[in-house]
Coordinates of C-alpha atoms (C1' of nucleotides) in Angstrom, one line a residue:
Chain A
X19 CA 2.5 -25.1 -17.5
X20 CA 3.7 -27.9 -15.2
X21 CA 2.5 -28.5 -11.7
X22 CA 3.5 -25.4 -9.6
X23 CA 5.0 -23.0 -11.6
X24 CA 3.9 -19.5 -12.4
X25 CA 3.6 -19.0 -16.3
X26 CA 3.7 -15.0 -15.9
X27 CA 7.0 -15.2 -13.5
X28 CA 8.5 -17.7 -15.8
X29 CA 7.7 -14.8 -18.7
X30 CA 8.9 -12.0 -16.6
X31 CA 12.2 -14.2 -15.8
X32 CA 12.6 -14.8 -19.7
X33 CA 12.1 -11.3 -20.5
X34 CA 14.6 -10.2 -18.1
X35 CA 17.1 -13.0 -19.5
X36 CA 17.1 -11.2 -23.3
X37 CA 19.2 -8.6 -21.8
X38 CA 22.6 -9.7 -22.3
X39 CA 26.1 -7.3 -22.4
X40 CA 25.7 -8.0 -25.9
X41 CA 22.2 -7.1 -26.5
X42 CA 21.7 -4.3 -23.6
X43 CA 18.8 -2.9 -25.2
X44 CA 15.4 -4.0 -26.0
X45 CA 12.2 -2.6 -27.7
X46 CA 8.4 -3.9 -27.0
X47 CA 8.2 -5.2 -29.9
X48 CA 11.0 -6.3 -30.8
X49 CA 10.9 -8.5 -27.6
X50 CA 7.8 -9.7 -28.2
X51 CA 8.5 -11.1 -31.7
X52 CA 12.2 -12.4 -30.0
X53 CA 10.3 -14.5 -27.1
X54 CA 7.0 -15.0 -29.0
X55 CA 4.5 -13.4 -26.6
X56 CA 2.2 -10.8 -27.3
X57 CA 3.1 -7.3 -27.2
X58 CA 0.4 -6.2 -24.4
X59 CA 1.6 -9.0 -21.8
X60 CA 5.5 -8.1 -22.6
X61 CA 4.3 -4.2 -22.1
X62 CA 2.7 -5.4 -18.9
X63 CA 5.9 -7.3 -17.9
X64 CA 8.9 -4.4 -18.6
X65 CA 6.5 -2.5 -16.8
X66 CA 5.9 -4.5 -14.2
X67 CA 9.6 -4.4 -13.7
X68 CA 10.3 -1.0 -14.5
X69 CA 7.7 -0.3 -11.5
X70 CA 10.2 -3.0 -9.2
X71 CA 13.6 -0.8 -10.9
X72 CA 15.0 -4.3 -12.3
X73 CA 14.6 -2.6 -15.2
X74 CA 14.5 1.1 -16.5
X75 CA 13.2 2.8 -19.6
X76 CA 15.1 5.0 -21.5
X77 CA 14.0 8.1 -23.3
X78 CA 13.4 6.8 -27.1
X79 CA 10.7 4.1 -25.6
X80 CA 13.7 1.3 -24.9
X81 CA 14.0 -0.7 -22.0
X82 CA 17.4 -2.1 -20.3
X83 CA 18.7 -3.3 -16.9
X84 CA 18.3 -1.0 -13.6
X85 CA 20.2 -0.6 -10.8
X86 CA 18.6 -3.3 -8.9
X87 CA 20.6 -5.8 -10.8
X88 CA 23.5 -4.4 -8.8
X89 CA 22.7 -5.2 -5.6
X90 CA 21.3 -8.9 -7.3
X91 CA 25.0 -9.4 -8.4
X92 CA 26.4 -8.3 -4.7
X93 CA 24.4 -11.1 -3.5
X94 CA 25.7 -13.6 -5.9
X95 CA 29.1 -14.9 -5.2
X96 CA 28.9 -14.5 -1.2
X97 CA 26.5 -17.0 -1.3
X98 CA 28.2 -19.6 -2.6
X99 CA 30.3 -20.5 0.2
X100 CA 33.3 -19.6 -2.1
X101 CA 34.3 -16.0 -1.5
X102 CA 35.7 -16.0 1.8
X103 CA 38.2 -19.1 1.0
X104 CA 39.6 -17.4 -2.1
X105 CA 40.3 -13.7 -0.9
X106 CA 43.9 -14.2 0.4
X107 CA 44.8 -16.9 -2.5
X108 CA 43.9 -14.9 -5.1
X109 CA 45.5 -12.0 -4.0
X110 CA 48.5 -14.0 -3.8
X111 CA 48.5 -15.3 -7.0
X112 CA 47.5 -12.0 -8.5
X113 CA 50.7 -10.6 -6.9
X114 CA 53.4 -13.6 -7.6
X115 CA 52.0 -13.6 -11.1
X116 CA 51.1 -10.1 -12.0
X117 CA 48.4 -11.7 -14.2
X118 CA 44.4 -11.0 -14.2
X119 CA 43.3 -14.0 -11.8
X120 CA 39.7 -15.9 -12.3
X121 CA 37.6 -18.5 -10.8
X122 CA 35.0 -19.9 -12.5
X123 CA 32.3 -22.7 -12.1
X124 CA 30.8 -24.8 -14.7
X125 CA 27.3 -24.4 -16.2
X126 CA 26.2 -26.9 -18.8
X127 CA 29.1 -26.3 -21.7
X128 CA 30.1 -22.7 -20.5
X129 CA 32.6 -21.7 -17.6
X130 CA 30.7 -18.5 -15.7
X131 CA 33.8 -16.5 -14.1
X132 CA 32.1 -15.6 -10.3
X133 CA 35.1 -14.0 -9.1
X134 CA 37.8 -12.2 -10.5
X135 CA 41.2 -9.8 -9.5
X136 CA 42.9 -8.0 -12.0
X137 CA 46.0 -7.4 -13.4
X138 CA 47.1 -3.6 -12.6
X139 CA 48.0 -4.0 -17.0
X140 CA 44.5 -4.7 -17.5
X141 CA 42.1 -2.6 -19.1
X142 CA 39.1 -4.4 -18.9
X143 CA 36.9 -3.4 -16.4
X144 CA 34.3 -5.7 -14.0
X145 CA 31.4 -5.3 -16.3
X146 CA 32.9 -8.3 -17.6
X147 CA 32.5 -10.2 -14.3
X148 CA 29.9 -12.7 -14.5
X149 CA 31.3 -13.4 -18.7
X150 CA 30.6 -16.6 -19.3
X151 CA 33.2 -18.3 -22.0
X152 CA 33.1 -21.9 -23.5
X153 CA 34.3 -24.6 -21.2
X154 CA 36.1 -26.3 -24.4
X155 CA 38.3 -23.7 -25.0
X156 CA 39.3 -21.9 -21.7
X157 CA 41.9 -22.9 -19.2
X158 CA 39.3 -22.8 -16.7
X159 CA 36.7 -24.7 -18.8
X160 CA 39.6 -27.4 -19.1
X161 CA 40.3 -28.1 -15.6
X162 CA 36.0 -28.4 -14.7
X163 CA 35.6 -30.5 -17.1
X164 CA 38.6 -32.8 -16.8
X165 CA 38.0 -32.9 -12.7
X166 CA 34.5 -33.5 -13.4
X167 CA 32.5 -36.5 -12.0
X168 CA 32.4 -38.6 -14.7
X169 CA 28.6 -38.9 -14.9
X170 CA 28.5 -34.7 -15.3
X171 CA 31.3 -35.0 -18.0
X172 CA 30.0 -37.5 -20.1
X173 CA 26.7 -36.3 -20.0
X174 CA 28.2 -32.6 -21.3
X175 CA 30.8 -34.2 -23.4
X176 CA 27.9 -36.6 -25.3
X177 CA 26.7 -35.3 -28.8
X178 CA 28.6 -32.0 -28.2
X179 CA 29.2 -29.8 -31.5
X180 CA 32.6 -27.9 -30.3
X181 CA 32.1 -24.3 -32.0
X182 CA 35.9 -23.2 -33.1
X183 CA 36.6 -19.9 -31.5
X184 CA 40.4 -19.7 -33.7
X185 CA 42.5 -22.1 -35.3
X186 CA 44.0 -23.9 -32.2
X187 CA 40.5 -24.6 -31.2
X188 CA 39.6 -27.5 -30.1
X189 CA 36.6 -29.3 -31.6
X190 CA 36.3 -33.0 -31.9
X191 CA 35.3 -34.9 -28.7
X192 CA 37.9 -37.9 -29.1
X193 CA 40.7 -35.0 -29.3
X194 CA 38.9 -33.5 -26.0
X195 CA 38.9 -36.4 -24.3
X196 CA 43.0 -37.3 -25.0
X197 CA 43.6 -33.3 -23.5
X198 CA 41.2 -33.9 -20.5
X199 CA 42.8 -37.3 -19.9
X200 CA 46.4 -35.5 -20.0
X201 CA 44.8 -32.5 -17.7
X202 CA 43.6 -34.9 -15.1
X203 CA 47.7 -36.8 -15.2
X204 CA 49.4 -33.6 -14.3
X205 CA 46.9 -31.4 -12.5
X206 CA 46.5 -28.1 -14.5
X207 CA 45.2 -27.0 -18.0
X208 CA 46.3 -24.7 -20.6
X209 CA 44.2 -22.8 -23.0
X210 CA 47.0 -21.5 -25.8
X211 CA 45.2 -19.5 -28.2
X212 CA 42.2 -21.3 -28.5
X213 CA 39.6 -18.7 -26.9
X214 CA 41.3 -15.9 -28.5
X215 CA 44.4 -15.5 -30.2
X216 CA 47.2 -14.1 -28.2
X217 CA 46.1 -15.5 -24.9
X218 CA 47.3 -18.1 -23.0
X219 CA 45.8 -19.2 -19.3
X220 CA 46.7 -21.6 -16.9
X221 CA 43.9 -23.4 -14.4
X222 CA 43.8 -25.9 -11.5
X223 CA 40.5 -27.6 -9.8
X224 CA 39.1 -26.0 -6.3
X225 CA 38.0 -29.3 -4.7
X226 CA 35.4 -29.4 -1.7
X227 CA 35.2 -30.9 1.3
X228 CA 33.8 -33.8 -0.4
X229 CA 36.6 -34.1 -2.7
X230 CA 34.1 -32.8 -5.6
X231 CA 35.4 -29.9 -7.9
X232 CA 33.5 -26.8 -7.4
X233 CA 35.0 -24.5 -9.3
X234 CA 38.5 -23.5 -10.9
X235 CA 41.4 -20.6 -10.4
X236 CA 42.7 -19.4 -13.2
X237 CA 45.9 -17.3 -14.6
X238 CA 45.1 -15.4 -18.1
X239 CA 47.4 -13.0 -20.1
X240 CA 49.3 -12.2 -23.0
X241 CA 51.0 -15.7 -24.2
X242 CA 54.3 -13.3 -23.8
X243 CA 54.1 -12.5 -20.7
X244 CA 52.5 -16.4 -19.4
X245 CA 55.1 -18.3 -21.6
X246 CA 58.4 -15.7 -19.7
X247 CA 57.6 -17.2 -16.5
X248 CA 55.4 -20.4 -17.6
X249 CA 56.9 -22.7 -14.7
X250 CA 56.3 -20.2 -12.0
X251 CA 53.0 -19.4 -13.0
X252 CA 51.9 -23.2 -13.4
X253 CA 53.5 -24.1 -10.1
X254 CA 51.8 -20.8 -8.4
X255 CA 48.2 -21.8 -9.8
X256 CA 48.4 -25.5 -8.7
X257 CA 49.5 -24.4 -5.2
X258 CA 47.0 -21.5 -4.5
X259 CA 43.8 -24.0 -5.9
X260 CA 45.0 -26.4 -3.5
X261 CA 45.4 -23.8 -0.7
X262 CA 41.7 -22.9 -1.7
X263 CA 40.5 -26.2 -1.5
X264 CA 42.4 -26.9 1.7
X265 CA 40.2 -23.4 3.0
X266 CA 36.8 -25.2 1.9
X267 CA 37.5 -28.9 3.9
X268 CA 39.4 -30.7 1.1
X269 CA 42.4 -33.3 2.8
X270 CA 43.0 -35.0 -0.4
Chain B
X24 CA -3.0 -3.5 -8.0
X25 CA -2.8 -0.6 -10.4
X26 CA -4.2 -0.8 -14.2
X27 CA -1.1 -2.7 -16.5
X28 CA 0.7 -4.3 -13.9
X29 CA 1.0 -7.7 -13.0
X30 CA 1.2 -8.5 -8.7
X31 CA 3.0 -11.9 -9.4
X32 CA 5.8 -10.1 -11.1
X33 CA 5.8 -7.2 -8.6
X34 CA 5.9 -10.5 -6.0
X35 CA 8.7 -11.9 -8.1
X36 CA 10.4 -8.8 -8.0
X37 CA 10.0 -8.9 -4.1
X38 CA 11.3 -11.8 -3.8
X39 CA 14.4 -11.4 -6.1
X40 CA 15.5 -8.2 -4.4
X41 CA 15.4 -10.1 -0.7
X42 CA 18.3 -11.4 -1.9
X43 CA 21.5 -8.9 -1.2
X44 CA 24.8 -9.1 -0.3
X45 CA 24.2 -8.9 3.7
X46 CA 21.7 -11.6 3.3
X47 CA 22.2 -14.0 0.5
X48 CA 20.4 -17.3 1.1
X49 CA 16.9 -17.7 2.4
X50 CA 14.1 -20.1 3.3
X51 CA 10.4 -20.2 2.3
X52 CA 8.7 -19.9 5.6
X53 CA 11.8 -17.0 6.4
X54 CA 10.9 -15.2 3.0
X55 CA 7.1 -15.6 3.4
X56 CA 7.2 -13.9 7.0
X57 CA 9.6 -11.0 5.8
X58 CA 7.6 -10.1 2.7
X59 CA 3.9 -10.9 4.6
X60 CA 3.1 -13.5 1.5
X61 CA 1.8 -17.1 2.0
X62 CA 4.5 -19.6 2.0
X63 CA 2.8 -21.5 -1.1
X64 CA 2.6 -18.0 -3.0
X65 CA 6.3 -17.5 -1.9
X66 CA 7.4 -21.5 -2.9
X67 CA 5.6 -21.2 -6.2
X68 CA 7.7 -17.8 -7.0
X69 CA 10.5 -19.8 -5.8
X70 CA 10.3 -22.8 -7.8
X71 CA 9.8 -20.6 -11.2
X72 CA 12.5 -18.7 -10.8
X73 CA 15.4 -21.9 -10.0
X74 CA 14.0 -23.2 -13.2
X75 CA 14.6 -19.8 -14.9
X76 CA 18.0 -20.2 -13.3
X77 CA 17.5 -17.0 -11.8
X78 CA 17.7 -18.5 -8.3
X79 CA 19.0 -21.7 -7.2
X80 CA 18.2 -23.9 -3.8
X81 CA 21.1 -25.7 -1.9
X82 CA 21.3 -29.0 -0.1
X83 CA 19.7 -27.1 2.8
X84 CA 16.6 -26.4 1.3
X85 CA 17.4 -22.5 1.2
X86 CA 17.4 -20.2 -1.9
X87 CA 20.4 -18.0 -3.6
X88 CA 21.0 -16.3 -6.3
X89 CA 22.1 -17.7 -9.6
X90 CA 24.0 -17.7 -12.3
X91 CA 21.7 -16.2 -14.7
X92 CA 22.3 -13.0 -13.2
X93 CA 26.1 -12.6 -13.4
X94 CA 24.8 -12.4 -17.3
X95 CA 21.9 -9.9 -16.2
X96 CA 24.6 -7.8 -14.3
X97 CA 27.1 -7.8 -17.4
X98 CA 24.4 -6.5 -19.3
X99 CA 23.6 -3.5 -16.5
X100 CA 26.8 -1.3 -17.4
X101 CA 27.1 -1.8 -21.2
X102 CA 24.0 -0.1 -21.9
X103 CA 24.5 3.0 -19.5
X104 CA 26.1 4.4 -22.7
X105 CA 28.8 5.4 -20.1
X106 CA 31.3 2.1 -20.4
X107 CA 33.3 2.8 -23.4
X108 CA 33.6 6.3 -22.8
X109 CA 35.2 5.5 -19.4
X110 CA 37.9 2.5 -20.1
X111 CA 40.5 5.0 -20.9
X112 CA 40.1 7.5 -18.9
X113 CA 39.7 5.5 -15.8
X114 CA 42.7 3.9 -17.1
X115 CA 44.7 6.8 -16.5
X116 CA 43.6 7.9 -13.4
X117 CA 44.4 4.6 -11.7
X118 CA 47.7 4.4 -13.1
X119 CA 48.6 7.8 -12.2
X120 CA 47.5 7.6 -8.7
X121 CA 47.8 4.0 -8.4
X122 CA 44.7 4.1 -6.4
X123 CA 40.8 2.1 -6.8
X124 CA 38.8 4.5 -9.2
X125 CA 35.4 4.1 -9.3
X126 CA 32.2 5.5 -10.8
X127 CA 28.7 6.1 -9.0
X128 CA 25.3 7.5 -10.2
X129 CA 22.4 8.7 -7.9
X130 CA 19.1 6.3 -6.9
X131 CA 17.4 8.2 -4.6
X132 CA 19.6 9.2 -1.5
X133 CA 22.3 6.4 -2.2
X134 CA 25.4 6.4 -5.2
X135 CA 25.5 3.0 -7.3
X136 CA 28.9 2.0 -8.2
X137 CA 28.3 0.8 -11.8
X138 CA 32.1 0.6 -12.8
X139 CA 35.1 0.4 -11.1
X140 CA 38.8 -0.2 -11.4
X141 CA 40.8 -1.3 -8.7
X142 CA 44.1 -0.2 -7.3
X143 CA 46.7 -3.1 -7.6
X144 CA 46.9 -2.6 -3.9
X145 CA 43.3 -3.8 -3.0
X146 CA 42.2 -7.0 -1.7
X147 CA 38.6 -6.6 -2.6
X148 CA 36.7 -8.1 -5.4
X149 CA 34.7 -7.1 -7.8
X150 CA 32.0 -8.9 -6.0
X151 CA 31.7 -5.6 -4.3
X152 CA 30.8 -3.9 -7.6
X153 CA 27.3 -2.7 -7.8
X154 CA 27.7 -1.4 -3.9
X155 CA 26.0 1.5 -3.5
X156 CA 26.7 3.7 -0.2
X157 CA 24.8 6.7 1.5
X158 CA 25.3 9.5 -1.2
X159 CA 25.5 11.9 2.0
X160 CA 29.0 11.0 3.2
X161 CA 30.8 9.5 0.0
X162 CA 32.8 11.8 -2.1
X163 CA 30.6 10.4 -5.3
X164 CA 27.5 10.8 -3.7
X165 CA 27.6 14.5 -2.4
X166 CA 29.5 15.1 -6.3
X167 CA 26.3 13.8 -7.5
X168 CA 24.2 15.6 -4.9
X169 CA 26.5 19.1 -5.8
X170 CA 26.0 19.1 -9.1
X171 CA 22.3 17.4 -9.6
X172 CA 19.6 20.0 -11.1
X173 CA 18.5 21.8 -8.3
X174 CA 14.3 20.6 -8.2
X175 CA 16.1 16.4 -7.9
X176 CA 18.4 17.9 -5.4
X177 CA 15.9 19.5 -3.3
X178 CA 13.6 16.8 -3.4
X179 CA 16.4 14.2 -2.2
X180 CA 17.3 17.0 0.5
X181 CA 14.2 17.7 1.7
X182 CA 13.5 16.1 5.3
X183 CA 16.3 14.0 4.8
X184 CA 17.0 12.4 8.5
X185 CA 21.2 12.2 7.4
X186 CA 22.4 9.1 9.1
X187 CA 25.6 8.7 10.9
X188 CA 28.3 6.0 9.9
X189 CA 31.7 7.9 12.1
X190 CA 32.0 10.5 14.0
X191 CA 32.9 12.5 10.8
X192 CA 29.8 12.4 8.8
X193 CA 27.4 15.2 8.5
X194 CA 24.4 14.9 10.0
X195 CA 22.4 17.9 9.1
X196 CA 21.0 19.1 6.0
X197 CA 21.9 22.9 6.2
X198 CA 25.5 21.5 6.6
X199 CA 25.2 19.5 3.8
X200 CA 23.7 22.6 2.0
X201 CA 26.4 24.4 2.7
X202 CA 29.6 22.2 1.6
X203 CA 27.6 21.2 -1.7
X204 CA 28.0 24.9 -2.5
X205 CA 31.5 24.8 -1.4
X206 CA 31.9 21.3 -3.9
X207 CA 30.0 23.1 -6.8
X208 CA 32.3 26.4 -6.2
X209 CA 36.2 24.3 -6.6
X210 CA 34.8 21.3 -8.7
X211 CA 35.1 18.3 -6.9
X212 CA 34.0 16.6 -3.7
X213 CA 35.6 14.9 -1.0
X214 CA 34.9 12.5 1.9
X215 CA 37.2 12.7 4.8
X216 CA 36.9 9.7 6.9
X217 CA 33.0 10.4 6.8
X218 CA 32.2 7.1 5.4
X219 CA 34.3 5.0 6.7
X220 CA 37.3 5.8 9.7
X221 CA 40.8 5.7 7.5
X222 CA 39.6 6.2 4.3
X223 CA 39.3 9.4 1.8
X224 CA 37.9 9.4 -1.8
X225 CA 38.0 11.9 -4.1
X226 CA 35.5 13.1 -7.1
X227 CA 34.2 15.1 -9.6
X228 CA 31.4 15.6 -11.7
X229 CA 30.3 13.5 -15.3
X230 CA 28.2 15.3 -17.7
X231 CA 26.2 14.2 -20.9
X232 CA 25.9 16.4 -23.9
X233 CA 23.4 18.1 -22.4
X234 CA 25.3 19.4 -19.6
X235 CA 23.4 17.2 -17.2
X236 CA 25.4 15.4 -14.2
X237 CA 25.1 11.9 -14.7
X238 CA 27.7 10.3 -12.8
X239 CA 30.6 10.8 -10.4
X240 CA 34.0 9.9 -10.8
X241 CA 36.4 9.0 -8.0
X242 CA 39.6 8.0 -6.4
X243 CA 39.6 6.2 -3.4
X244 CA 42.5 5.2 -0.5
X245 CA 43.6 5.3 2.9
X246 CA 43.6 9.0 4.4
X247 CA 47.7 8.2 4.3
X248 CA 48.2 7.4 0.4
X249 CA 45.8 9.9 -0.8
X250 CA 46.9 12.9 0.9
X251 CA 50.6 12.1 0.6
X252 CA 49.8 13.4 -3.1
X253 CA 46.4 14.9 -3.1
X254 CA 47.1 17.6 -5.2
X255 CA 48.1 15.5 -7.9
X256 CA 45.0 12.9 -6.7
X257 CA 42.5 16.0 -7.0
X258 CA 44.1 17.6 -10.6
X259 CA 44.0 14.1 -12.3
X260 CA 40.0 13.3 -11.0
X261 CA 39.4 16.8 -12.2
X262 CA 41.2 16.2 -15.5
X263 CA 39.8 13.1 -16.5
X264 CA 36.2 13.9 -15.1
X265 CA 36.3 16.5 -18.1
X266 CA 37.9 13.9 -20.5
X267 CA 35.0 11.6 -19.9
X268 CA 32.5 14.3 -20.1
X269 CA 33.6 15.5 -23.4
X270 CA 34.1 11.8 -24.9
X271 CA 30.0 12.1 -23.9
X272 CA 29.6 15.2 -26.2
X273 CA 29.5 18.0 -23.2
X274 CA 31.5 21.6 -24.7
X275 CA 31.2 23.6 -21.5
Chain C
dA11 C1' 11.3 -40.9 20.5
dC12 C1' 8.9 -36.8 20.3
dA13 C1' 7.9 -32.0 19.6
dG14 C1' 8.7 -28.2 16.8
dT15 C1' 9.6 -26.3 12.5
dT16 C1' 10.4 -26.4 7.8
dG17 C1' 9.5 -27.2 2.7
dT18 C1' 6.2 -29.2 -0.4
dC19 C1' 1.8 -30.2 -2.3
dC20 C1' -3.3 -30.2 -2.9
dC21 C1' -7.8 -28.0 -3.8
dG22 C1' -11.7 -24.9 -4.3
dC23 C1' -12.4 -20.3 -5.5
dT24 C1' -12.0 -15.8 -7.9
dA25 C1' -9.4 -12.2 -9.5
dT26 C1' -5.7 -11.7 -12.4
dG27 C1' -3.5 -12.1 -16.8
dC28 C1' -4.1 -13.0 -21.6
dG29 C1' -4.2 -11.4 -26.6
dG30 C1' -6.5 -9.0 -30.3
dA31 C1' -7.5 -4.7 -31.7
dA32 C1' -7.7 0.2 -31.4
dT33 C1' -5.3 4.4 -30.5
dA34 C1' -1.7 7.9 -29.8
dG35 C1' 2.9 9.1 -30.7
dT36 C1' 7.3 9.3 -33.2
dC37 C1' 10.3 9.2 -37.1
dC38 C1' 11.5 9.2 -41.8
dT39 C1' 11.0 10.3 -46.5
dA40 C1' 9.2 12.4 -50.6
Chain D
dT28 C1' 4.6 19.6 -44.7
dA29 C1' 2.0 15.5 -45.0
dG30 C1' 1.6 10.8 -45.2
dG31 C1' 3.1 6.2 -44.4
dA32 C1' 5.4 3.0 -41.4
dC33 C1' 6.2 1.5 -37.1
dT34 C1' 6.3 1.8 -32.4
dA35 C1' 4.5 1.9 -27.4
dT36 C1' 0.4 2.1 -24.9
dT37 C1' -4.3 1.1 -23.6
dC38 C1' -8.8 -1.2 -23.4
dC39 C1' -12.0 -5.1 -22.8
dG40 C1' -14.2 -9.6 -22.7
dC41 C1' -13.0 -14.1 -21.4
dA42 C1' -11.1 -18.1 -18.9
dT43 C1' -7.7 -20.1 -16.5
dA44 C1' -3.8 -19.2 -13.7
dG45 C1' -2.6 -18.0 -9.2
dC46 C1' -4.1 -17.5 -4.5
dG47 C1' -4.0 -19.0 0.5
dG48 C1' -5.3 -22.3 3.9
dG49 C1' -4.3 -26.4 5.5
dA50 C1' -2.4 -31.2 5.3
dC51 C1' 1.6 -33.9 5.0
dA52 C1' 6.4 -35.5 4.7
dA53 C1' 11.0 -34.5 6.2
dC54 C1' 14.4 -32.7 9.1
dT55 C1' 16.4 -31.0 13.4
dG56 C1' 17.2 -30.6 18.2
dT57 C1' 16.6 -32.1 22.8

DNA sequence: ACAGTTGTCCCGCTATGCGGAATAGTCCTA
DNA sequence: TAGGACTATTCCGCATAGCGGGACAACTGT
């Protein structure tokens, strides 16, 4: 293992990285023929963190997440400088628009949503905060990578194999580029369809005080409901990401 | 340390659960002191874990959380067996009293929010999911409390020193005693202003198959809004308390 | 410019963590 | 009901990973 790292808390932190909303659930051995250890050091691990309640064992012998993870989430987003700056924005935008209301920052080729207000239609719940989507396809995705340093974007954009998600998916590069280009002349981007059929979202940059886009506000809904009040939504996202960026220093 | 367990992932856990909403960002020589490690035990464990992504360091040089646990939070939920049976039901009970529902378990002598729904009338985020509160002055907590098997609740009561947070909270145990038998008599809980000054929740009771209490549901306002229609506030968390409980295989 | 404090890195030492194998427990099927 | 398949758990010998003290570079405040 390189210089200064701990093999065993880099093992712990992948075993605690298999459990996903998708795959909740894990046996010992099935985990250890997943991440390739043995089964004795992964039984030592879950332990480990069954002992610390970031994880918990269920009664048929399986482990999954404890509660500690909740408090680890409460610490996530106040940290990042963002939450105080958006409270009052998004709560406008939530209201104007009547649509669910996101912001999301970029990691590698994903958008991770950090903060979200809902829709009083919506039936999701916040055990989907946190989702992470593809940056290609998603309104905010769009809007990161288009307001992107271009050093970050080409680096993300080179070699990328763009998985289609529905048929108005995007997925060749040159094709990416032209909508990123067209993002970047008129300040917001539109995901129609091509995350999931039926919805549309609109998204605009949050810019810091350094002028460097941090993260990205975004509008999602039914395309029925977007496309009835399109320019009011559009004008209402641009605005309150610019109101948010004016909260974290931007001048621009 | 104890046979099958590994210190440097009980450290990592240490270290991982410094970080909580009240106190999101630290440094080494700060985490070293508070957790009585050496700083270059505590700046290994550091390192690991911001190349696990688990943490990550800023500019300053101090730690946060990040982003690979909004993915370990999405997974806590899903795989309490308790999320799909809830989405409709919780649902309902925010659109008929157009107030934030939400939905607690027990860890020790605190309630976990591990789902929540929020009124269209909130400013809060769901950055505030995975709160937990004192179970001893939240209507959640003393449903949870009420309606626990009686050796978990004893051992939670016993020489339990019941902190104040208003003037309104219960600060004695034989109190306490004595209005969980009142909540287990009419079904449901409440918190007057115990918690907090102004606000009022609401809860009742949600059982598994086996008839065991494994979570509380509940409806939460200002004092004003709830008890302009707390009848109909208190029928609809009794109502869809039972929904839930049923849609988890419970016949009583 | 200097003192104080921090984060980072190095090194010798030893206790921790590893993995293979054995064992106990559970579930399913004939 | 018994046996096979598969799991989670435990043990033990071995060796290297992780420890902590201390040095050093960088930063901050006066």
């Amino acid at each position: 293992m390189s210089n200064n790292r701990l093999s065993s808390v880099a093992n712990a932190a992948r075993v605690l990285k298999a459990f996903t909303a998708s795959h909740p659930s894990w046996g010992v051995t099935e985990l250890a023929n997943h991440l390739e250890l043995s089964k004795s050091s992964v039984h030592r691990i879950l332990s480990t963190l069954v002992d610390s309640a970031m994880l918990e064992q269920h009664q048929n012998g399986r482990y999954g997440v404890g509660l500690a993870m909740f408090d680890l989430a409460a610490a996530a987003p106040t940290q990042r400088g963002l939450h105080e700056a958006l409270l009052l924005p998004m709560t406008e935008l939530r209201n104007r628009t009547g649509e669910t209301v996101q912001v999301g920052v970029l990691d590698g080729r994903q958008v991770v949503y950090v903060e979200r207000l809902d829709s009083p239609h919506t039936l999701r719940f916040f055990a989907d905060m946190g989702r992470r989507n593809d940056a290609h396809c998603t309104g905010s995705g769009k809007a990161l990578l288009a307001f992107a340093a271009p050093p970050l974007r080409d680096r993300v954009l080179k070699s990328w194999v763009l998985p289609a998600r529905t048929a108005h998916t995007i997925t060749s590069v040159p094709e990416l580029k032209k909508q990123l280009a067209l993002i970047r002349r008129r300040g917001y981007s539109e995901n129609r369809h091509e995350s999931e059929i039926g919805i549309v979202s609109i998204a605009a940059p949050i810019r810091d005080a350094s002028g460097m886009t941090i993260a990205a506000m975004s509008v999602a809904g039914p395309a029925e409901r977007i496309d009835a009040q399109h320019q009011a939504v559009t004008d209402a996202v641009i605005a309150l990401s610019r109101v948010t960026s004016s909260r974290l220093g931007y001048t621009g």
